[in-house]
Amino acid sequence: MQGDGEYNRSSKVQAAGLSPAISLLVNAARAFELPSDAEPIVIADYGSSQGGNSLEPIALAIQVFRQRLGQKRPVAVFHTDLPDNDFSALFRTLAEDPRSYLQNHPNIFPAAVGRSFYEQILPVNSVTLGWSSWAVQWLSQAPRSIPDQVQVAYSRDSATKAAFAAQAASDWRTFLTHRGAELRPGGRLIILTMALDDSGSFGYAPVLDAMYGSLLNMVETGFLAQDEVARMTIPTVGRSRSDFLAPFQASSDGRFAELSVEHLEIFRGEDRIWNQYQKDGDAEKFGAQWAAFSRASAFPTLAADLRGGRTDPRTEEFVSGLEAGTAQKLAMAPAEMVIPLAEMVLRKE
Amino acid sequence: MQGDGEYNRSSKVQAAGLSPAISLLVNAARAFELPSDAEPIVIADYGSSQGGNSLEPIALAIQVFRQRLGQKRPVAVFHTDLPDNDFSALFRTLAEDPRSYLQNHPNIFPAAVGRSFYEQILPVNSVTLGWSSWAVQWLSQAPRSIPDQVQVAYSRDSATKAAFAAQAASDWRTFLTHRGAELRPGGRLIILTMALDDSGSFGYAPVLDAMYGSLLNMVETGFLAQDEVARMTIPTVGRSRSDFLAPFQASSDGRFAELSVEHLEIFRGEDRIWNQYQKDGDAEKFGAQWAAFSRASAFPTLAADLRGGRTDPRTEEFVSGLEAGTAQKLAMAPAEMVIPLAEMVLRKE
């Protein structure tokens, strides 16, 4: 849904929580009990987008496998995302980016799967290591529109909140069910995703306020109709510790879909854009960078709810106007963003 | 390189030689000696484009495997093409087209590989059945531009002809080398591609005349510069029977890259557009359909040689003008197109 490589260039925020999750992935690669036969190593990257944030973790995991298995054992890497993802940008990144795991290693075979991870999309018992970064917060669908915000966490409508909570619980179980099938016994899945912190906060309040305020301004100027903004929804959720654990705690052995939780931590990601602002005091840059993040990650979803849908002639003006409005509001009062994240390691028994 | 789904809609010509090649694929699926273990079945579709012409052959091959192995054995399908291929159109076709092999079968796992088939792009000994339709006539590169045509077969420049012949021979060996590595022992590769017929003809003379004539007209009107047309090249070749066999005949056991030739036939594809014209006498439709084929298969390549490259502001006008000019010339003198094709079955020993 994003323009050519746009997501790769505006993913500074998503890089925030990567380092600790990468350590978990590397440890999982070290701990994996090697199959005795010549079975290929399979790494799955669930919700890859254009691949920019996948290069480093996957390169490091491959390095561990190479140390353990030598150069000859084939390693297959499946990057999965929705059909409309820009897979051409992904393959160009893999071919050209100096950080690409193809640069220094022979016998690595990347492929893409353009199907939703709310289905089984890889063969049963085939995945050695799974990785999913900044992806499983996206619901399979918005169960309804949100009357008073674009993000359910800041809605005050209790029926809406309940509908999103039910969808989030159901999608989490569906996601686990299919990953449980796809992982091979002893395989591990590392997840980094949006979360609710221990006080129940979703975070991102300043940027979401600025975004929703800009949408309301667009209604005031007559650029958007009231019913268009009412439809606009970002179908993401933050899950709490107990939301993540619920499917596992429902069984006596702590397992769900043959998976058990080896590790779960809720932590606060670093706001790198804020840190930069602390150094340079450049409020406009602060606003522009958070607005660019919002544009790449959420605006295409919002634009699809324009009256004319994906081919609405206002799309371009809408996206650039919303980016400018969001940036301006943030620049007027820069504030550190709370970025609650969860990291998990799941193991198939 | 093509617009959204354009190639899928304009592939009537490529459907010409499909039926006999599909029979070869189905026979290969029947003949394959089943591995005793639970190894997955892997089908590779080399040069898939947007997948429209791959649905039927792969669905039929899967049907054979299902009859032999039941519903549970996973079947992986890799569709490969260059990074710029429209993989989103491919995945939408797989999800939505009623002819898709995903419609009636569980445990089928499609993936895409956005890398050139002039490299090894799948693990060694992994491919059960390979399929490559209307793809290997595309060279890895044009060795030079063609001074007096866009297709080397109709050039009179002997140095150019020699350079293309050398590139074609080298690319064919490279293609075979990598497919030989990727096929598993006993696996087969079925190829359908452009060829030279027994009189040495490449065919397609009327459409290539109309296309080149339209380009020269664009120089006369000043729309194109002389040097732009001189650069424009369609880097495809027809190979003769002896071209196809050369790598195999160079060795005493008739093998090359562990592959041997089980079947090779040069035949003439049916010109379905001409047949339609014979029925309805609609010369404009005849011209329009051949021009649409040319647009989908070759014009993006030609447009890339405009002075401004892929972002040249004349691109759209160039493509629609060339299509209109080609259609008009063909409509003035409809003639049956000679479509020389080769079908091959290669087996890994």
XYZ file of C-alpha atoms in Angstrom:
698
model
C 0.000 0.000 0.000
C 2.964 2.295 0.452
C 4.771 4.032 -2.376
C 8.053 2.839 -3.698
C 10.208 2.018 -0.707
C 8.444 4.616 1.448
C 7.960 2.267 4.365
C 11.630 1.280 4.343
C 12.636 4.938 4.635
C 10.206 5.879 7.419
C 10.689 2.979 9.793
C 12.875 4.725 12.363
C 10.194 4.273 15.036
C 9.889 0.552 14.420
C 13.646 0.246 14.825
C 13.138 1.299 18.462
C 12.543 -2.055 20.085
C 14.543 -4.124 17.630
C 17.793 -4.619 19.518
C 16.477 -6.687 22.438
C 14.265 -8.724 20.112
C 17.238 -9.424 17.851
C 19.132 -10.831 20.836
C 16.226 -13.182 21.469
C 16.340 -14.331 17.841
C 20.083 -14.919 17.928
C 19.754 -16.887 21.166
C 17.003 -18.977 19.630
C 19.231 -19.732 16.633
C 21.968 -20.824 19.058
C 19.627 -22.968 21.148
C 17.913 -24.755 18.274
C 18.510 -28.501 18.381
C 19.853 -29.300 14.938
C 18.061 -31.917 12.914
C 20.376 -34.837 12.210
C 19.510 -35.068 8.544
C 20.020 -32.614 5.715
C 16.736 -30.835 6.337
C 16.910 -27.209 5.227
C 16.809 -24.396 7.744
C 13.674 -22.290 7.284
C 13.278 -18.768 8.651
C 9.888 -17.084 8.402
C 9.457 -13.308 8.694
C 5.765 -12.714 9.400
C 4.624 -9.259 8.346
C 7.829 -8.233 6.618
C 6.604 -5.096 4.857
C 9.390 -4.070 2.475
C 12.037 -5.908 4.458
C 14.132 -2.994 5.717
C 13.823 -3.954 9.387
C 14.243 -7.666 8.670
C 17.727 -7.535 7.178
C 19.736 -7.243 10.378
C 17.913 -9.834 12.517
C 17.833 -12.402 9.740
C 21.466 -11.813 8.813
C 22.480 -12.415 12.438
C 20.392 -15.579 12.724
C 21.930 -16.885 9.491
C 25.386 -16.116 10.827
C 24.695 -18.354 13.833
C 23.416 -21.160 11.608
C 26.471 -20.808 9.381
C 28.785 -21.101 12.360
C 26.955 -24.220 13.481
C 26.298 -25.875 10.111
C 28.831 -24.533 7.632
C 28.190 -22.722 4.346
C 26.477 -25.492 2.444
C 23.250 -26.124 4.317
C 20.534 -24.244 2.419
C 18.662 -21.595 4.378
C 15.226 -20.622 3.070
C 13.760 -17.292 4.184
C 10.054 -16.575 3.708
C 8.971 -12.947 4.000
C 5.209 -12.791 4.393
C 2.793 -9.889 4.130
C -0.581 -9.022 2.593
C -0.963 -9.355 -1.209
C -0.799 -5.577 -1.727
C 2.584 -5.275 -0.025
C 5.347 -3.864 -2.239
C 7.244 -7.100 -2.858
C 9.301 -5.501 -5.622
C 10.758 -3.096 -3.048
C 11.431 -6.104 -0.807
C 13.333 -8.001 -3.510
C 15.266 -4.891 -4.563
C 16.248 -4.349 -0.921
C 17.432 -7.951 -0.638
C 19.470 -7.614 -3.847
C 20.954 -4.174 -3.301
C 21.033 -3.162 0.371
C 24.542 -3.553 1.817
C 22.956 -4.908 5.026
C 21.149 -7.666 3.098
C 21.726 -11.211 4.252
C 22.356 -12.155 0.618
C 25.543 -10.100 0.494
C 27.928 -12.379 2.337
C 26.312 -15.755 2.336
C 25.791 -18.314 -0.425
C 22.967 -20.831 -0.314
C 20.371 -18.448 1.064
C 17.012 -18.595 -0.713
C 14.564 -15.771 -0.041
C 10.944 -15.954 -1.111
C 7.800 -13.953 -0.442
C 4.346 -15.095 0.564
C 1.590 -12.600 -0.212
C -1.090 -13.982 2.094
C -2.456 -12.974 5.488
C -0.773 -14.553 8.509
C -4.261 -15.205 9.878
C -4.153 -18.308 7.656
C -1.689 -21.201 7.552
C 0.681 -20.068 4.811
C 3.648 -22.429 5.194
C 3.742 -26.239 5.425
C 3.181 -27.970 8.729
C 6.314 -28.549 10.848
C 8.507 -26.633 8.408
C 9.698 -23.459 10.176
C 12.908 -23.511 12.191
C 12.743 -19.915 13.399
C 9.922 -17.422 13.140
C 10.270 -13.667 13.455
C 7.461 -11.136 13.588
C 8.260 -7.506 14.241
C 5.678 -4.697 14.433
C 3.071 -6.802 12.648
C 0.685 -8.736 14.901
C -0.782 -5.506 16.295
C -2.654 -5.266 12.962
C -6.045 -6.929 13.278
C -7.447 -9.129 10.508
C -10.192 -6.489 10.187
C -11.659 -3.523 12.035
C -14.754 -5.014 13.717
C -16.488 -1.607 13.444
C -15.555 2.026 12.975
C -14.539 4.209 15.898
C -16.828 7.211 16.434
C -14.433 9.486 18.322
C -10.854 8.647 17.266
C -8.962 6.642 14.622
C -7.251 4.454 17.258
C -9.485 2.476 19.619
C -7.200 2.988 22.622
C -8.331 6.627 22.843
C -12.013 6.048 22.152
C -14.506 6.524 24.992
C -17.139 4.387 23.333
C -17.448 1.219 25.382
C -19.209 -0.882 22.718
C -16.421 -0.061 20.255
C -13.749 -0.899 22.806
C -15.418 -4.238 23.540
C -15.676 -5.122 19.849
C -11.990 -4.385 19.280
C -10.982 -6.342 22.384
C -12.932 -9.370 21.156
C -11.351 -9.115 17.690
C -7.888 -8.763 19.231
C -8.366 -11.870 21.391
C -9.691 -13.902 18.479
C -6.944 -12.770 16.088
C -4.236 -13.570 18.639
C -5.519 -17.137 18.985
C -5.756 -17.494 15.209
C -2.221 -16.200 14.752
C -0.877 -18.628 17.378
C -2.810 -21.570 15.954
C -1.265 -21.216 12.494
C 2.243 -20.480 13.735
C 1.963 -23.515 16.023
C 1.202 -25.637 12.971
C 4.000 -24.168 10.859
C 6.839 -24.342 13.407
C 8.778 -27.543 13.542
C 9.118 -29.223 16.926
C 11.762 -27.380 18.919
C 11.386 -24.325 16.696
C 10.865 -20.872 18.158
C 8.908 -17.781 17.230
C 10.139 -14.349 18.336
C 7.556 -11.576 18.402
C 7.967 -7.844 18.826
C 4.686 -5.933 18.826
C 2.769 -2.994 20.239
C 1.524 -3.522 23.787
C -0.257 -1.881 26.668
C 2.146 -0.917 29.434
C 1.562 -1.910 33.061
C -0.625 1.162 33.616
C -2.777 0.057 30.662
C -1.569 2.828 28.346
C -1.244 2.353 24.586
C 1.113 5.340 24.267
C 1.590 7.577 21.205
C -0.914 10.101 22.632
C 0.658 13.266 21.114
C 0.898 11.895 17.583
C -2.604 10.389 17.671
C -4.003 13.675 19.034
C -2.260 15.598 16.268
C -3.494 13.184 13.599
C -7.113 13.177 14.762
C -7.050 16.946 15.282
C -5.825 17.389 11.688
C -8.660 15.204 10.403
C -11.201 17.328 12.290
C -9.610 20.452 10.788
C -10.121 18.913 7.346
C -13.810 18.556 8.137
C -13.943 22.218 9.242
C -12.428 23.370 5.950
C -14.845 21.156 4.028
C -12.100 18.987 2.491
C -13.481 15.896 4.264
C -17.076 14.991 5.051
C -17.974 14.148 8.634
C -18.970 10.603 7.673
C -15.580 9.996 6.058
C -13.695 10.787 9.261
C -16.213 8.724 11.219
C -15.302 5.686 9.070
C -11.548 6.141 9.313
C -9.958 3.530 11.545
C -6.454 2.271 12.179
C -7.111 -1.405 12.987
C -4.216 -1.860 15.402
C -4.284 -2.820 19.072
C -1.920 -2.865 21.991
C -2.255 -6.054 24.025
C -1.572 -6.356 27.753
C 0.514 -9.023 29.455
C -2.658 -10.895 30.370
C -4.011 -10.580 26.810
C -0.856 -12.250 25.490
C -0.976 -15.010 28.101
C -4.720 -15.731 28.042
C -4.710 -18.611 25.486
C -1.856 -20.337 27.334
C -3.331 -19.898 30.806
C -6.576 -21.507 29.720
C -4.876 -24.936 29.570
C -3.468 -26.896 32.483
C -0.066 -27.445 30.863
C 0.338 -23.795 29.805
C 0.337 -24.709 26.118
C -1.718 -23.440 23.233
C -1.474 -24.838 19.699
C 1.571 -26.866 20.877
C 3.298 -23.601 21.798
C 4.554 -22.532 25.208
C 5.770 -19.126 26.367
C 9.498 -19.100 27.057
C 9.714 -15.347 27.512
C 7.413 -12.338 27.691
C 8.445 -8.841 28.560
C 6.593 -5.569 28.270
C 8.991 -2.667 27.943
C 9.152 0.897 26.776
C 10.771 1.512 23.394
C 13.159 4.385 22.973
C 11.745 7.436 21.157
C 14.693 8.114 18.862
C 12.986 11.089 17.288
C 12.590 12.700 20.719
C 16.210 11.915 21.607
C 17.317 13.685 18.456
C 15.138 16.671 19.362
C 16.760 16.806 22.811
C 20.088 17.260 21.037
C 19.213 19.631 18.220
C 16.087 21.426 19.537
C 14.621 21.266 16.021
C 10.867 21.133 16.701
C 9.934 21.115 13.021
C 12.122 18.110 12.378
C 10.573 16.355 15.378
C 7.090 16.952 13.966
C 8.098 16.022 10.435
C 9.663 12.710 11.458
C 6.703 11.533 13.519
C 4.373 12.630 10.721
C 6.445 10.676 8.178
C 6.186 7.592 10.390
C 2.417 8.059 10.606
C 2.136 8.516 6.867
C 4.038 5.347 6.064
C 2.355 3.168 8.672
C -1.229 4.435 8.884
C -2.275 6.970 6.247
C -2.897 4.487 3.392
C -5.351 2.708 5.694
C -7.125 5.984 6.459
C -7.153 7.074 2.803
C -8.919 3.856 1.836
C -11.926 5.161 3.807
C -12.329 8.265 1.649
C -15.707 8.209 -0.055
C -14.147 7.149 -3.381
C -12.103 4.360 -1.802
C -8.634 3.587 -3.105
C -9.161 5.546 -6.296
C -10.594 8.678 -4.646
C -9.112 11.648 -6.558
C -8.383 13.433 -3.247
C -6.049 10.672 -2.033
C -2.786 12.451 -2.728
C -3.925 15.784 -1.342
C -5.437 14.030 1.682
C -2.216 12.189 2.529
C 0.074 15.189 2.124
C -2.370 17.504 3.932
C -2.687 15.105 6.855
C 1.072 14.729 7.051
C 1.573 18.499 7.058
C -1.167 19.057 9.660
C 0.165 16.326 11.949
C 3.720 17.640 11.652
C 2.666 21.204 12.414
C 0.698 20.296 15.532
C 3.560 18.158 16.879
C 6.124 20.872 16.169
C 4.115 23.354 18.228
C 4.501 21.231 21.385
C 7.137 18.487 21.076
C 6.733 15.770 23.698
C 8.329 12.392 24.253
C 6.231 9.546 22.914
C 5.480 6.565 25.157
C 6.127 3.437 23.049
C 4.947 0.334 24.930
C 6.246 -2.860 23.336
C 6.071 -6.571 24.030
C 8.767 -9.096 23.187
C 7.993 -12.795 23.318
C 9.632 -16.113 22.653
C 7.302 -19.027 21.936
C 8.539 -22.595 21.607
C 6.887 -25.509 19.898
C 7.090 -28.657 21.990
C 7.045 -3.589 -15.426
C 3.478 -3.959 -16.592
C 0.551 -2.069 -15.135
C -1.894 -3.613 -12.737
C -2.825 -7.009 -14.126
C -2.204 -5.853 -17.716
C -0.068 -8.819 -18.593
C -2.672 -11.264 -17.294
C -5.289 -9.696 -19.557
C -3.154 -9.573 -22.727
C -1.658 -13.039 -22.698
C -3.911 -14.619 -25.342
C -0.926 -15.179 -27.630
C 1.077 -16.946 -24.944
C -1.871 -19.270 -24.367
C -1.289 -20.570 -27.905
C 1.181 -23.360 -27.218
C 0.040 -24.130 -23.697
C -2.103 -27.217 -24.252
C 0.597 -29.603 -25.478
C 3.046 -28.339 -22.851
C 0.458 -28.878 -20.130
C 0.125 -32.514 -21.223
C 3.874 -32.887 -20.814
C 3.665 -31.449 -17.294
C 0.805 -33.742 -16.302
C 2.685 -36.753 -17.671
C 5.767 -35.728 -15.719
C 3.684 -35.485 -12.528
C 2.388 -39.019 -13.228
C 5.833 -40.415 -13.968
C 7.624 -38.910 -10.984
C 9.020 -41.610 -8.688
C 7.632 -40.692 -5.289
C 10.089 -40.160 -2.484
C 9.492 -42.684 0.266
C 9.650 -40.165 3.079
C 7.399 -37.220 3.871
C 9.407 -34.819 1.705
C 7.228 -32.014 0.377
C 6.384 -31.767 -3.301
C 7.899 -28.620 -4.804
C 6.725 -27.083 -8.080
C 8.708 -24.189 -9.557
C 7.225 -21.821 -12.149
C 10.191 -20.036 -13.753
C 9.228 -16.671 -15.250
C 5.670 -16.610 -13.942
C 4.823 -12.987 -14.735
C 1.503 -12.304 -12.983
C 0.563 -15.966 -12.899
C -2.437 -16.001 -15.249
C -1.004 -18.658 -17.564
C 0.365 -20.723 -14.666
C -2.928 -21.480 -12.946
C -4.171 -24.240 -15.207
C -0.929 -26.228 -15.625
C -0.105 -26.094 -11.941
C -3.657 -26.983 -10.896
C -3.503 -30.060 -13.142
C -0.116 -31.134 -11.824
C -1.368 -30.741 -8.258
C -4.420 -32.821 -9.102
C -2.140 -35.682 -10.180
C -0.082 -35.417 -7.003
C -3.250 -35.384 -4.918
C -4.511 -38.543 -6.616
C -1.191 -40.216 -5.928
C -0.449 -38.863 -2.444
C -3.729 -37.797 -0.865
C -4.707 -34.377 0.445
C -2.238 -34.071 3.276
C 1.153 -33.993 1.604
C 2.158 -30.307 1.429
C 2.795 -28.925 -2.047
C 4.957 -25.810 -2.276
C 4.740 -23.702 -5.436
C 7.418 -21.110 -6.204
C 6.571 -18.505 -8.843
C 9.749 -16.754 -9.940
C 10.297 -13.607 -11.963
C 12.420 -10.453 -11.930
C 12.201 -8.155 -8.866
C 10.058 -5.594 -10.735
C 7.369 -8.132 -11.605
C 3.912 -7.298 -10.230
C 3.814 -9.866 -7.427
C 0.756 -8.230 -5.875
C -1.200 -9.044 -9.048
C 0.159 -12.599 -8.829
C -1.000 -13.079 -5.236
C -4.392 -11.501 -5.949
C -4.802 -13.864 -8.909
C -3.944 -16.846 -6.711
C -6.441 -15.724 -4.058
C -9.315 -14.675 -6.301
C -9.192 -16.321 -9.730
C -11.694 -19.199 -9.954
C -9.049 -21.183 -11.906
C -6.539 -20.799 -9.063
C -5.037 -23.979 -7.698
C -5.772 -22.664 -4.200
C -9.530 -22.920 -4.758
C -10.063 -26.645 -4.340
C -7.005 -27.914 -2.575
C -5.795 -27.552 1.015
C -2.118 -27.765 1.911
C -0.854 -25.824 -1.085
C 1.721 -23.165 -0.266
C 2.514 -20.607 -2.950
C 5.468 -18.251 -2.691
C 7.226 -15.844 -5.017
C 10.917 -15.426 -5.747
C 11.841 -12.031 -7.187
C 15.224 -12.957 -8.634
C 16.528 -13.698 -12.113
C 16.477 -17.351 -13.173
C 19.995 -16.829 -14.486
C 21.041 -17.455 -10.872
C 20.407 -20.405 -8.557
C 17.302 -19.224 -6.689
C 16.037 -22.406 -5.004
C 17.904 -24.938 -2.843
C 19.871 -27.728 -4.446
C 17.903 -30.950 -5.137
C 14.643 -29.390 -4.013
C 12.384 -29.090 -7.072
C 10.079 -31.963 -7.994
C 8.641 -30.402 -11.152
C 9.760 -27.288 -12.994
C 7.631 -25.334 -15.472
C 8.767 -22.444 -17.633
C 6.397 -21.002 -20.194
C 7.223 -18.086 -22.535
C 10.131 -17.005 -20.356
C 13.537 -18.352 -21.373
C 13.434 -16.480 -24.695
C 14.267 -13.369 -22.613
C 18.028 -12.893 -22.490
C 19.788 -11.859 -19.281
C 20.724 -8.673 -21.151
C 20.855 -7.220 -24.654
C 24.528 -7.622 -25.624
C 24.232 -4.499 -27.830
C 21.556 -2.437 -29.503
C 20.163 -3.375 -32.904
C 20.721 -0.715 -35.566
C 17.913 -1.635 -37.977
C 15.105 -3.309 -35.974
C 14.001 -3.892 -32.376
C 14.151 -7.693 -32.741
C 17.469 -9.238 -33.769
C 15.844 -11.895 -35.966
C 15.022 -9.215 -38.551
C 18.298 -7.307 -38.368
C 20.712 -7.493 -41.304
C 23.699 -6.487 -39.209
C 25.934 -9.526 -38.914
C 27.956 -8.314 -35.910
C 24.724 -7.718 -33.999
C 23.366 -11.105 -34.965
C 26.576 -12.775 -33.792
C 26.524 -10.943 -30.469
C 22.936 -12.001 -29.785
C 23.652 -15.594 -30.804
C 26.568 -15.744 -28.369
C 24.447 -14.262 -25.565
C 21.636 -16.714 -26.310
C 24.011 -19.697 -26.176
C 25.585 -18.524 -22.932
C 22.236 -17.741 -21.260
C 20.826 -21.139 -22.230
C 23.773 -22.914 -20.577
C 23.418 -20.714 -17.483
C 19.699 -21.427 -17.251
C 20.272 -25.182 -17.562
C 23.109 -25.167 -15.035
C 20.978 -23.619 -12.299
C 17.888 -25.685 -13.033
C 20.050 -28.795 -13.013
C 21.186 -27.872 -9.500
C 17.685 -27.093 -8.245
C 15.850 -30.167 -9.571
C 15.833 -33.208 -7.363
C 17.041 -36.462 -8.900
C 14.263 -37.861 -11.060
C 12.625 -34.430 -11.267
C 11.623 -32.938 -14.595
C 11.549 -29.482 -16.134
C 8.999 -28.654 -18.836
C 9.821 -25.691 -21.063
C 7.684 -23.854 -23.595
C 9.504 -21.025 -25.365
C 9.929 -19.114 -28.606
C 11.923 -20.969 -31.245
C 13.164 -20.843 -34.806
C 11.175 -23.122 -37.084
C 12.849 -25.640 -39.380
C 13.285 -22.991 -42.065
C 15.089 -20.804 -39.518
C 12.262 -18.298 -39.207
C 11.516 -16.459 -35.949
C 7.985 -15.591 -37.096
C 5.860 -12.602 -36.017
C 7.005 -10.665 -39.121
C 3.804 -8.594 -39.600
C 3.604 -7.395 -36.001
C 7.333 -6.619 -35.811
C 7.145 -4.722 -39.127
C 4.170 -2.736 -37.842
C 5.916 -1.970 -34.556
C 9.197 -0.869 -36.113
C 7.358 1.103 -38.794
C 5.416 2.956 -36.095
C 8.664 3.801 -34.297
C 10.111 5.248 -37.515
C 6.924 7.278 -37.969
C 7.457 8.696 -34.480
C 10.915 9.849 -35.567
C 9.421 11.495 -38.676
C 6.934 13.444 -36.552
C 9.707 14.475 -34.170
C 8.180 12.682 -31.178
C 11.226 10.401 -30.900
C 14.868 11.161 -31.646
C 16.745 8.912 -34.059
C 19.164 7.808 -31.331
C 16.294 6.721 -29.090
C 14.907 4.310 -31.672
C 18.439 3.098 -32.390
C 18.779 2.085 -28.714
C 15.418 0.335 -28.473
C 15.787 -3.427 -28.285
C 13.576 -6.354 -27.341
C 16.121 -8.777 -25.847
C 14.361 -11.983 -26.867
C 15.608 -14.772 -29.133
C 14.185 -17.766 -30.909
C 16.444 -20.801 -30.608
C 16.712 -23.581 -33.160
C 16.601 -27.290 -32.459
C 20.382 -27.433 -32.610
C 20.702 -24.404 -30.312
C 18.610 -26.205 -27.693
C 20.583 -29.427 -28.045
C 24.110 -27.963 -28.265
C 25.041 -28.191 -24.544
C 23.850 -31.811 -24.382
C 25.541 -32.905 -27.588
C 28.875 -31.616 -26.373
C 29.129 -34.473 -23.857
C 29.460 -38.166 -24.635
C 26.539 -39.210 -22.420
C 24.190 -36.538 -23.751
C 23.939 -34.869 -20.360
C 24.497 -31.304 -19.312
C 24.320 -30.122 -15.696
C 22.992 -33.615 -14.783
C 20.079 -33.037 -17.163
C 19.128 -35.077 -20.208
C 16.606 -34.293 -22.950
C 13.568 -36.564 -22.802
C 11.601 -34.653 -25.392
C 12.081 -31.722 -27.790
C 9.636 -30.629 -30.395
C 9.505 -27.505 -32.516
C 5.962 -26.723 -33.589
C 3.850 -23.876 -34.817
C 1.520 -22.254 -32.282
C -2.010 -21.419 -33.277
C -2.665 -17.736 -33.987
C -5.933 -17.399 -32.091
C -6.270 -13.745 -33.020
C -6.081 -14.652 -36.730
C -8.588 -17.468 -36.256
C -10.999 -15.004 -34.688
C -10.473 -12.638 -37.628
C -11.252 -15.469 -40.064
C -14.617 -15.777 -38.346
C -15.610 -12.171 -37.796
C -13.602 -10.313 -40.474
C -12.971 -7.532 -37.951
C -9.597 -6.159 -39.079
C -9.507 -3.445 -36.416
C -9.979 -6.002 -33.676
C -7.215 -8.137 -35.220
C -4.840 -5.166 -35.132
C -5.905 -4.091 -31.653
C -5.383 -7.536 -30.135
C -1.901 -8.045 -31.567
C -1.000 -4.502 -30.507
C -2.269 -5.192 -26.963
C -0.090 -8.311 -26.839
C 2.906 -6.254 -27.996
C 2.200 -3.558 -25.456
C 2.028 -5.987 -22.541
C 5.034 -8.067 -23.531
C 7.463 -5.614 -25.138
C 6.596 -1.925 -24.849
C 7.794 -1.403 -21.270
C 11.202 -2.672 -22.412
C 11.229 -0.236 -25.338
C 10.002 2.666 -23.201
C 12.922 2.174 -20.818
C 15.180 3.284 -23.698
C 13.560 6.715 -24.006
C 16.129 9.413 -23.304
C 14.716 10.000 -19.801
C 14.687 6.299 -18.911
C 11.889 4.875 -16.823
C 10.749 8.282 -15.622
C 10.706 9.930 -19.072
C 7.599 12.182 -19.158
C 6.736 10.905 -22.658
C 6.366 7.292 -21.476
C 2.589 7.158 -21.407
C 2.149 8.941 -24.730
C 4.876 6.774 -26.266
C 3.231 3.530 -25.194
C -0.284 4.481 -26.274
C 0.974 6.015 -29.537
C 2.995 2.929 -30.380
C 0.051 0.691 -29.598
C -2.269 2.767 -31.806
C 0.262 2.894 -34.666
C 0.936 -0.841 -34.525
C -2.784 -1.641 -34.414
C -3.519 0.609 -37.361
C -0.821 -0.866 -39.589
C -1.910 -4.426 -38.784
C -5.571 -3.617 -39.416
C -4.689 -2.341 -42.893
C -3.344 -5.752 -43.950
C -4.294 -8.579 -41.560
C -2.088 -11.640 -41.972
C -1.656 -14.851 -40.030
C 1.284 -14.755 -37.666
C 3.828 -17.587 -37.711
C 4.434 -18.535 -34.040
C 7.333 -20.999 -33.821
C 7.515 -22.651 -30.414
C 9.638 -25.280 -28.720
C 8.464 -27.666 -26.032
C 10.989 -29.633 -24.028
C 11.138 -32.106 -21.187
C 14.418 -32.297 -19.302
C 15.083 -34.923 -16.656
C 17.629 -34.839 -13.859
C 19.444 -38.144 -13.512
